Amino acid sequence: MAGLSLKGVSAVATPRRRIALLLIVLLALFAVAGPWAAPREPFEQDLYRVLQAPTMTEPLGTDHLGRSVLARTAHATRLSLGLALLCVLSAALPGTLLGLFAAWRGGWVDRVAGALADAVLALPGLLLVLLLSALAPGAMWPLYLGLSLVLWVEYFRVARASAQIVLQSHHVEAARLLGFGPLHIARRHLLPELAPVLGTLSSFGLGAAVLALAAMGFVGMGVQPPMAELGLMMTELLPYAAEAPWAIASPIAVLALAILALALLNDRPRAGVSP
């Protein structure tokens, strides 16, 4: 008789998630400790050291203005990952709470909340961010506000759909008949069901936010010079890619490792069939 080989599946999936956690920790350490370990400030120019190859004093070399690529990449990592995390938290909390409230109340509350979410979805996400960024070019608050307005809809829809299923289950009906209140039902029934789904959605949302920030910086609608941001660094260093590939490779590597770590973090065991 065929059976599920979960042991073998865990052995395949667990190393991927460990690698993801290791990459996330390394990126966090680089974002926090990198600026302290850098030899110079990220805005400090030295025109005598333009496009210098990596050395002992400058492990990642210098850019087209003689600035330390290590210092700028560390500050860019801190800015990009920190702002992306803030956007996800700001979107996840109200989106999840509104979804739970709509599923719990139903009726006109659910219809109004659903119509609001549909109205936000009618606009392309990056277009909304671009419209807000045009109000204050170079400022960070339009990026934060725009990404938060785009991301909260997913949390709302997932939380509402999942909560509706749980609230109609026999366990919740029995808890209500026994006199348990909303807090008990939310703590014992809703949150255990929602936590894994929302955790996966948050990691995907974090990756989308990092890519969106990099894309906005790359097209010149995000953070403006002389600030350091991953997408902006790629734009500045792209004309010198052939002459100094090590310079543009640094922000690209950080962005690729961040997306890879978040993708591996969402890896789930897949049931395999063993004889």
Tab-separated table of N, CA, C and O in Angstrom, residues 47-157:
chain	number	residue	atom	x	y	z
A	47	LEU	N	37.557	62.126	-5.873
A	47	LEU	CA	37.702	62.058	-7.324
A	47	LEU	C	39.053	61.502	-7.762
A	47	LEU	O	39.256	61.251	-8.963
A	48	TYR	N	39.983	61.320	-6.832
A	48	TYR	CA	41.256	60.681	-7.161
A	48	TYR	C	41.148	59.153	-7.141
A	48	TYR	O	42.098	58.469	-7.526
A	49	ARG	N	40.010	58.644	-6.690
A	49	ARG	CA	39.836	57.184	-6.580
A	49	ARG	C	38.580	56.738	-7.326
A	49	ARG	O	37.838	55.874	-6.878
A	50	VAL	N	38.335	57.315	-8.465
A	50	VAL	CA	37.144	56.995	-9.259
A	50	VAL	C	37.250	55.591	-9.850
A	50	VAL	O	38.287	55.221	-10.425
A	51	LEU	N	36.171	54.805	-9.674
A	51	LEU	CA	36.079	53.446	-10.225
A	51	LEU	C	37.297	52.602	-9.860
A	51	LEU	O	37.846	51.871	-10.683
A	52	GLN	N	37.704	52.709	-8.615
A	52	GLN	CA	38.838	51.923	-8.131
A	52	GLN	C	38.407	50.477	-7.904
A	52	GLN	O	37.334	50.202	-7.372
A	53	ALA	N	39.254	49.544	-8.311
A	53	ALA	CA	38.960	48.124	-8.110
A	53	ALA	C	38.987	47.787	-6.617
A	53	ALA	O	39.570	48.527	-5.818
A	54	PRO	N	38.360	46.679	-6.221
A	54	PRO	CA	38.365	46.294	-4.797
A	54	PRO	C	39.773	46.149	-4.246
A	54	PRO	O	40.668	45.586	-4.888
A	55	THR	N	39.976	46.680	-3.050
A	55	THR	CA	41.253	46.609	-2.353
A	55	THR	C	40.994	46.207	-0.896
A	55	THR	O	39.846	45.986	-0.485
A	56	MET	N	42.036	46.144	-0.112
A	56	MET	CA	41.874	45.817	1.300
A	56	MET	C	41.109	46.916	2.039
A	56	MET	O	40.300	46.639	2.923
A	57	THR	N	41.373	48.160	1.675
A	57	THR	CA	40.673	49.270	2.336
A	57	THR	C	39.270	49.480	1.782
A	57	THR	O	38.385	49.961	2.491
A	58	GLU	N	39.064	49.148	0.516
A	58	GLU	CA	37.743	49.260	-0.113
A	58	GLU	C	37.370	47.890	-0.687
A	58	GLU	O	37.619	47.588	-1.850
A	59	PRO	N	36.777	47.023	0.111
A	59	PRO	CA	36.516	45.646	-0.336
A	59	PRO	C	35.626	45.539	-1.568
A	59	PRO	O	35.719	44.565	-2.309
A	60	LEU	N	34.759	46.528	-1.794
A	60	LEU	CA	33.879	46.499	-2.965
A	60	LEU	C	34.234	47.577	-3.980
A	60	LEU	O	33.475	47.822	-4.916
A	61	GLY	N	35.358	48.217	-3.819
A	61	GLY	CA	35.789	49.235	-4.757
A	61	GLY	C	35.064	50.557	-4.557
A	61	GLY	O	34.406	50.788	-3.536
A	62	THR	N	35.212	51.438	-5.539
A	62	THR	CA	34.572	52.752	-5.487
A	62	THR	C	33.720	52.949	-6.742
A	62	THR	O	33.899	52.254	-7.745
A	63	ASP	N	32.816	53.944	-6.689
A	63	ASP	CA	31.945	54.205	-7.827
A	63	ASP	C	32.499	55.335	-8.695
A	63	ASP	O	33.673	55.722	-8.564
A	64	HIS	N	31.669	55.886	-9.567
A	64	HIS	CA	32.111	56.889	-10.538
A	64	HIS	C	32.435	58.246	-9.900
A	64	HIS	O	32.987	59.117	-10.566
A	65	LEU	N	32.078	58.413	-8.626
A	65	LEU	CA	32.424	59.642	-7.903
A	65	LEU	C	33.439	59.382	-6.795
A	65	LEU	O	33.663	60.247	-5.952
A	66	GLY	N	34.028	58.199	-6.806
A	66	GLY	CA	35.014	57.857	-5.797
A	66	GLY	C	34.418	57.519	-4.444
A	66	GLY	O	35.151	57.467	-3.447
A	67	ARG	N	33.129	57.279	-4.383
A	67	ARG	CA	32.488	56.934	-3.115
A	67	ARG	C	32.636	55.443	-2.827
A	67	ARG	O	32.754	54.629	-3.747
A	68	SER	N	32.615	55.106	-1.556
A	68	SER	CA	32.782	53.715	-1.146
A	68	SER	C	31.538	52.911	-1.524
A	68	SER	O	30.430	53.191	-1.059
A	69	VAL	N	31.712	51.889	-2.348
A	69	VAL	CA	30.590	51.038	-2.751
A	69	VAL	C	30.100	50.217	-1.560
A	69	VAL	O	28.899	49.964	-1.417
A	70	LEU	N	31.008	49.817	-0.678
A	70	LEU	CA	30.601	49.076	0.517
A	70	LEU	C	29.689	49.915	1.398
A	70	LEU	O	28.633	49.443	1.844
A	71	ALA	N	30.062	51.154	1.639
A	71	ALA	CA	29.245	52.022	2.484
A	71	ALA	C	27.890	52.293	1.845
A	71	ALA	O	26.849	52.247	2.508
A	72	ARG	N	27.885	52.547	0.545
A	72	ARG	CA	26.633	52.861	-0.129
A	72	ARG	C	25.733	51.634	-0.222
A	72	ARG	O	24.516	51.726	-0.076
A	73	THR	N	26.310	50.468	-0.464
A	73	THR	CA	25.501	49.249	-0.543
A	73	THR	C	24.903	48.902	0.812
A	73	THR	O	23.746	48.477	0.903
A	74	ALA	N	25.671	49.087	1.885
A	74	ALA	CA	25.152	48.812	3.224
A	74	ALA	C	24.008	49.760	3.570
A	74	ALA	O	22.968	49.334	4.100
A	75	HIS	N	24.177	51.044	3.281
A	75	HIS	CA	23.095	52.001	3.548
A	75	HIS	C	21.883	51.724	2.658
A	75	HIS	O	20.736	51.854	3.099
A	76	ALA	N	22.126	51.340	1.407
A	76	ALA	CA	21.021	51.020	0.512
A	76	ALA	C	20.266	49.787	0.980
A	76	ALA	O	19.029	49.726	0.896
A	77	THR	N	20.978	48.796	1.488
A	77	THR	CA	20.326	47.597	2.012
A	77	THR	C	19.470	47.935	3.216
A	77	THR	O	18.333	47.460	3.345
A	78	ARG	N	19.997	48.766	4.102
A	78	ARG	CA	19.223	49.180	5.274
A	78	ARG	C	17.967	49.937	4.856
A	78	ARG	O	16.869	49.677	5.380
A	79	LEU	N	18.102	50.854	3.909
A	79	LEU	CA	16.960	51.653	3.477
A	79	LEU	C	15.919	50.788	2.774
A	79	LEU	O	14.722	50.853	3.093
A	80	SER	N	16.344	49.965	1.819
A	80	SER	CA	15.407	49.175	1.030
A	80	SER	C	14.691	48.133	1.879
A	80	SER	O	13.457	48.028	1.848
A	81	LEU	N	15.438	47.357	2.656
A	81	LEU	CA	14.823	46.312	3.470
A	81	LEU	C	13.997	46.913	4.598
A	81	LEU	O	12.913	46.415	4.923
A	82	GLY	N	14.487	47.979	5.223
A	82	GLY	CA	13.736	48.605	6.305
A	82	GLY	C	12.435	49.216	5.833
A	82	GLY	O	11.377	49.030	6.467
A	83	LEU	N	12.474	49.921	4.708
A	83	LEU	CA	11.254	50.534	4.189
A	83	LEU	C	10.282	49.470	3.691
A	83	LEU	O	9.058	49.600	3.882
A	84	ALA	N	10.783	48.403	3.077
A	84	ALA	CA	9.911	47.324	2.624
A	84	ALA	C	9.239	46.631	3.807
A	84	ALA	O	8.037	46.317	3.763
A	85	LEU	N	9.994	46.385	4.869
A	85	LEU	CA	9.411	45.756	6.055
A	85	LEU	C	8.354	46.652	6.689
A	85	LEU	O	7.295	46.177	7.121
A	86	LEU	N	8.613	47.946	6.734
A	86	LEU	CA	7.637	48.887	7.292
A	86	LEU	C	6.360	48.902	6.453
A	86	LEU	O	5.242	48.948	7.000
A	87	CYS	N	6.501	48.865	5.138
A	87	CYS	CA	5.328	48.835	4.260
A	87	CYS	C	4.492	47.578	4.480
A	87	CYS	O	3.256	47.637	4.531
A	88	VAL	N	5.160	46.433	4.613
A	88	VAL	CA	4.437	45.177	4.811
A	88	VAL	C	3.703	45.175	6.149
A	88	VAL	O	2.537	44.769	6.232
A	89	LEU	N	4.364	45.638	7.209
A	89	LEU	CA	3.708	45.684	8.517
A	89	LEU	C	2.526	46.648	8.495
A	89	LEU	O	1.460	46.352	9.065
A	90	SER	N	2.690	47.790	7.841
A	90	SER	CA	1.619	48.774	7.776
A	90	SER	C	0.448	48.282	6.946
A	90	SER	O	-0.690	48.721	7.156
A	91	ALA	N	0.705	47.398	5.981
A	91	ALA	CA	-0.376	46.851	5.163
A	91	ALA	C	-1.010	45.627	5.812
A	91	ALA	O	-2.229	45.430	5.721
A	92	ALA	N	-0.203	44.792	6.473
A	92	ALA	CA	-0.714	43.539	7.020
A	92	ALA	C	-1.660	43.774	8.196
A	92	ALA	O	-2.710	43.118	8.292
A	93	LEU	N	-1.326	44.682	9.090
A	93	LEU	CA	-2.148	44.878	10.280
A	93	LEU	C	-3.549	45.393	9.954
A	93	LEU	O	-4.547	44.747	10.302
A	94	PRO	N	-3.705	46.535	9.250
A	94	PRO	CA	-5.068	46.980	8.951
A	94	PRO	C	-5.790	46.060	7.979
A	94	PRO	O	-7.012	45.869	8.093
A	95	GLY	N	-5.071	45.493	7.013
A	95	GLY	CA	-5.721	44.596	6.061
A	95	GLY	C	-6.287	43.357	6.735
A	95	GLY	O	-7.422	42.944	6.459
A	96	THR	N	-5.507	42.763	7.636
A	96	THR	CA	-5.977	41.568	8.340
A	96	THR	C	-7.138	41.892	9.276
A	96	THR	O	-8.144	41.166	9.313
A	97	LEU	N	-7.025	42.976	10.039
A	97	LEU	CA	-8.092	43.343	10.962
A	97	LEU	C	-9.384	43.674	10.223
A	97	LEU	O	-10.480	43.270	10.653
A	98	LEU	N	-9.284	44.391	9.108
A	98	LEU	CA	-10.480	44.715	8.334
A	98	LEU	C	-11.099	43.459	7.728
A	98	LEU	O	-12.334	43.319	7.681
A	99	GLY	N	-10.252	42.536	7.272
A	99	GLY	CA	-10.770	41.283	6.734
A	99	GLY	C	-11.492	40.463	7.784
A	99	GLY	O	-12.565	39.898	7.529
A	100	LEU	N	-10.929	40.382	8.992
A	100	LEU	CA	-11.585	39.653	10.078
A	100	LEU	C	-12.902	40.323	10.475
A	100	LEU	O	-13.909	39.655	10.721
A	101	PHE	N	-12.891	41.643	10.537
A	101	PHE	CA	-14.104	42.367	10.917
A	101	PHE	C	-15.201	42.187	9.874
A	101	PHE	O	-16.381	41.992	10.210
A	102	ALA	N	-14.827	42.232	8.584
A	102	ALA	CA	-15.810	42.049	7.524
A	102	ALA	C	-16.387	40.644	7.542
A	102	ALA	O	-17.599	40.450	7.346
A	103	ALA	N	-15.543	39.640	7.763
A	103	ALA	CA	-16.043	38.267	7.821
A	103	ALA	C	-16.915	38.046	9.047
A	103	ALA	O	-17.905	37.300	8.992
A	104	TRP	N	-16.578	38.679	10.162
A	104	TRP	CA	-17.338	38.487	11.399
A	104	TRP	C	-18.702	39.173	11.324
A	104	TRP	O	-19.724	38.579	11.694
A	105	ARG	N	-18.730	40.400	10.813
A	105	ARG	CA	-19.974	41.156	10.775
A	105	ARG	C	-20.847	40.768	9.588
A	105	ARG	O	-22.069	40.680	9.712
A	106	GLY	N	-20.232	40.556	8.421
A	106	GLY	CA	-20.995	40.223	7.229
A	106	GLY	C	-21.886	41.381	6.794
A	106	GLY	O	-21.702	42.526	7.207
A	107	GLY	N	-22.874	41.086	5.985
A	107	GLY	CA	-23.850	42.088	5.586
A	107	GLY	C	-23.241	43.265	4.850
A	107	GLY	O	-22.327	43.131	4.032
A	108	TRP	N	-23.732	44.457	5.174
A	108	TRP	CA	-23.279	45.665	4.472
A	108	TRP	C	-21.829	45.998	4.780
A	108	TRP	O	-21.134	46.591	3.952
A	109	VAL	N	-21.348	45.623	5.965
A	109	VAL	CA	-19.940	45.864	6.297
A	109	VAL	C	-19.032	45.091	5.340
A	109	VAL	O	-18.051	45.624	4.811
A	110	ASP	N	-19.378	43.838	5.093
A	110	ASP	CA	-18.589	43.011	4.182
A	110	ASP	C	-18.667	43.548	2.762
A	110	ASP	O	-17.661	43.576	2.037
A	111	ARG	N	-19.834	43.997	2.345
A	111	ARG	CA	-19.989	44.521	0.983
A	111	ARG	C	-19.210	45.817	0.781
A	111	ARG	O	-18.567	46.015	-0.256
A	112	VAL	N	-19.262	46.712	1.765
A	112	VAL	CA	-18.535	47.977	1.635
A	112	VAL	C	-17.029	47.738	1.629
A	112	VAL	O	-16.287	48.314	0.818
A	113	ALA	N	-16.548	46.883	2.532
A	113	ALA	CA	-15.114	46.590	2.573
A	113	ALA	C	-14.654	45.908	1.289
A	113	ALA	O	-13.574	46.214	0.760
A	114	GLY	N	-15.463	44.988	0.775
A	114	GLY	CA	-15.109	44.333	-0.481
A	114	GLY	C	-15.087	45.296	-1.651
A	114	GLY	O	-14.215	45.204	-2.529
A	115	ALA	N	-16.033	46.234	-1.689
A	115	ALA	CA	-16.045	47.228	-2.767
A	115	ALA	C	-14.821	48.139	-2.698
A	115	ALA	O	-14.240	48.508	-3.728
A	116	LEU	N	-14.410	48.492	-1.477
A	116	LEU	CA	-13.213	49.321	-1.321
A	116	LEU	C	-11.974	48.584	-1.818
A	116	LEU	O	-11.119	49.166	-2.506
A	117	ALA	N	-11.869	47.305	-1.482
A	117	ALA	CA	-10.725	46.517	-1.950
A	117	ALA	C	-10.731	46.381	-3.465
A	117	ALA	O	-9.684	46.470	-4.112
A	118	ASP	N	-11.902	46.170	-4.048
A	118	ASP	CA	-11.997	46.063	-5.511
A	118	ASP	C	-11.617	47.374	-6.187
A	118	ASP	O	-11.010	47.374	-7.266
A	119	ALA	N	-11.980	48.502	-5.567
A	119	ALA	CA	-11.623	49.799	-6.141
A	119	ALA	C	-10.109	50.000	-6.154
A	119	ALA	O	-9.554	50.540	-7.115
A	120	VAL	N	-9.430	49.561	-5.100
A	120	VAL	CA	-7.971	49.678	-5.054
A	120	VAL	C	-7.332	48.752	-6.082
A	120	VAL	O	-6.357	49.115	-6.753
A	121	LEU	N	-7.905	47.546	-6.233
A	121	LEU	CA	-7.359	46.602	-7.208
A	121	LEU	C	-7.555	47.059	-8.647
A	121	LEU	O	-6.850	46.602	-9.549
A	122	ALA	N	-8.524	47.933	-8.864
A	122	ALA	CA	-8.765	48.412	-10.226
A	122	ALA	C	-7.599	49.241	-10.753
A	122	ALA	O	-7.404	49.354	-11.968
A	123	LEU	N	-6.818	49.832	-9.849
A	123	LEU	CA	-5.652	50.613	-10.250
A	123	LEU	C	-4.401	49.735	-10.232
A	123	LEU	O	-4.184	49.003	-9.260
A	124	PRO	N	-3.582	49.767	-11.263
A	124	PRO	CA	-2.311	49.034	-11.207
A	124	PRO	C	-1.465	49.536	-10.036
A	124	PRO	O	-1.398	50.741	-9.775
A	125	GLY	N	-0.827	48.599	-9.349
A	125	GLY	CA	-0.087	48.953	-8.139
A	125	GLY	C	1.001	49.982	-8.365
A	125	GLY	O	1.082	50.999	-7.667
A	126	LEU	N	1.864	49.723	-9.352
A	126	LEU	CA	2.974	50.650	-9.597
A	126	LEU	C	2.476	52.012	-10.077
A	126	LEU	O	3.118	53.031	-9.819
A	127	LEU	N	1.320	52.025	-10.767
A	127	LEU	CA	0.773	53.314	-11.202
A	127	LEU	C	0.365	54.157	-10.004
A	127	LEU	O	0.604	55.371	-9.973
A	128	LEU	N	-0.221	53.517	-9.003
A	128	LEU	CA	-0.604	54.246	-7.793
A	128	LEU	C	0.625	54.795	-7.076
A	128	LEU	O	0.628	55.947	-6.608
A	129	VAL	N	1.674	53.994	-7.005
A	129	VAL	CA	2.909	54.455	-6.372
A	129	VAL	C	3.525	55.601	-7.169
A	129	VAL	O	4.024	56.581	-6.602
A	130	LEU	N	3.484	55.506	-8.496
A	130	LEU	CA	4.018	56.581	-9.334
A	130	LEU	C	3.240	57.883	-9.157
A	130	LEU	O	3.825	58.971	-9.091
A	131	LEU	N	1.913	57.780	-9.046
A	131	LEU	CA	1.095	58.979	-8.863
A	131	LEU	C	1.428	59.665	-7.547
A	131	LEU	O	1.544	60.898	-7.475
A	132	LEU	N	1.604	58.881	-6.490
A	132	LEU	CA	1.937	59.472	-5.198
A	132	LEU	C	3.370	60.010	-5.196
A	132	LEU	O	3.643	61.042	-4.578
A	133	SER	N	4.277	59.324	-5.882
A	133	SER	CA	5.663	59.782	-5.925
A	133	SER	C	5.792	61.100	-6.675
A	133	SER	O	6.683	61.905	-6.387
A	134	ALA	N	4.881	61.334	-7.628
A	134	ALA	CA	4.925	62.593	-8.379
A	134	ALA	C	4.562	63.793	-7.506
A	134	ALA	O	4.925	64.924	-7.832
A	135	LEU	N	3.866	63.536	-6.382
A	135	LEU	CA	3.501	64.640	-5.490
A	135	LEU	C	4.710	65.204	-4.753
A	135	LEU	O	4.766	66.408	-4.478
A	136	ALA	N	5.665	64.328	-4.435
A	136	ALA	CA	6.860	64.770	-3.701
A	136	ALA	C	8.053	63.967	-4.205
A	136	ALA	O	8.456	62.982	-3.571
A	137	PRO	N	8.613	64.318	-5.350
A	137	PRO	CA	9.746	63.570	-5.906
A	137	PRO	C	10.932	63.546	-4.944
A	137	PRO	O	11.307	64.576	-4.388
A	138	GLY	N	11.483	62.351	-4.767
A	138	GLY	CA	12.641	62.202	-3.903
A	138	GLY	C	12.317	61.906	-2.462
A	138	GLY	O	13.200	61.510	-1.703
A	139	ALA	N	11.066	62.109	-2.036
A	139	ALA	CA	10.684	61.833	-0.652
A	139	ALA	C	10.352	60.353	-0.493
A	139	ALA	O	9.956	59.671	-1.441
A	140	MET	N	10.502	59.860	0.741
A	140	MET	CA	10.237	58.446	0.992
A	140	MET	C	8.792	58.174	1.374
A	140	MET	O	8.303	57.064	1.191
A	141	TRP	N	8.086	59.182	1.916
A	141	TRP	CA	6.733	58.903	2.370
A	141	TRP	C	5.781	58.534	1.241
A	141	TRP	O	4.875	57.703	1.461
A	142	PRO	N	5.913	59.073	-0.021
A	142	PRO	CA	5.016	58.588	-1.072
A	142	PRO	C	5.231	57.113	-1.397
A	142	PRO	O	4.277	56.386	-1.682
A	143	LEU	N	6.496	56.669	-1.367
A	143	LEU	CA	6.775	55.260	-1.608
A	143	LEU	C	6.156	54.394	-0.527
A	143	LEU	O	5.521	53.362	-0.809
A	144	TYR	N	6.335	54.811	0.724
A	144	TYR	CA	5.774	54.051	1.849
A	144	TYR	C	4.258	54.003	1.772
A	144	TYR	O	3.644	52.942	1.896
A	145	LEU	N	3.637	55.160	1.547
A	145	LEU	CA	2.183	55.220	1.500
A	145	LEU	C	1.629	54.446	0.307
A	145	LEU	O	0.643	53.698	0.433
A	146	GLY	N	2.253	54.609	-0.856
A	146	GLY	CA	1.764	53.928	-2.047
A	146	GLY	C	1.852	52.421	-1.934
A	146	GLY	O	0.895	51.701	-2.255
A	147	LEU	N	2.985	51.897	-1.474
A	147	LEU	CA	3.135	50.445	-1.335
A	147	LEU	C	2.195	49.889	-0.274
A	147	LEU	O	1.638	48.802	-0.437
A	148	SER	N	1.996	50.617	0.817
A	148	SER	CA	1.077	50.151	1.858
A	148	SER	C	-0.352	50.088	1.327
A	148	SER	O	-1.093	49.136	1.613
A	149	LEU	N	-0.753	51.095	0.535
A	149	LEU	CA	-2.098	51.102	-0.039
A	149	LEU	C	-2.291	49.968	-1.040
A	149	LEU	O	-3.400	49.453	-1.206
A	150	VAL	N	-1.220	49.574	-1.704
A	150	VAL	CA	-1.318	48.479	-2.667
A	150	VAL	C	-1.350	47.124	-1.972
A	150	VAL	O	-2.121	46.234	-2.351
A	151	LEU	N	-0.549	46.955	-0.935
A	151	LEU	CA	-0.363	45.634	-0.331
A	151	LEU	C	-1.500	45.228	0.615
A	151	LEU	O	-1.730	44.029	0.802
A	152	TRP	N	-2.216	46.182	1.233
A	152	TRP	CA	-3.189	45.799	2.258
A	152	TRP	C	-4.337	44.983	1.693
A	152	TRP	O	-4.967	44.181	2.417
A	153	VAL	N	-4.616	45.136	0.387
A	153	VAL	CA	-5.764	44.444	-0.209
A	153	VAL	C	-5.585	42.934	-0.143
A	153	VAL	O	-6.542	42.190	0.125
A	154	GLU	N	-4.371	42.458	-0.396
A	154	GLU	CA	-4.140	41.017	-0.374
A	154	GLU	C	-4.393	40.434	1.012
A	154	GLU	O	-4.996	39.367	1.148
A	155	TYR	N	-3.943	41.125	2.037
A	155	TYR	CA	-4.169	40.642	3.399
A	155	TYR	C	-5.657	40.660	3.737
A	155	TYR	O	-6.170	39.753	4.400
A	156	PHE	N	-6.351	41.692	3.292
A	156	PHE	CA	-7.787	41.770	3.531
A	156	PHE	C	-8.521	40.604	2.883
A	156	PHE	O	-9.347	39.940	3.524
A	157	ARG	N	-8.232	40.339	1.631
A	157	ARG	CA	-8.956	39.285	0.913
A	157	ARG	C	-8.660	37.899	1.486
A	157	ARG	O	-9.563	37.073	1.637
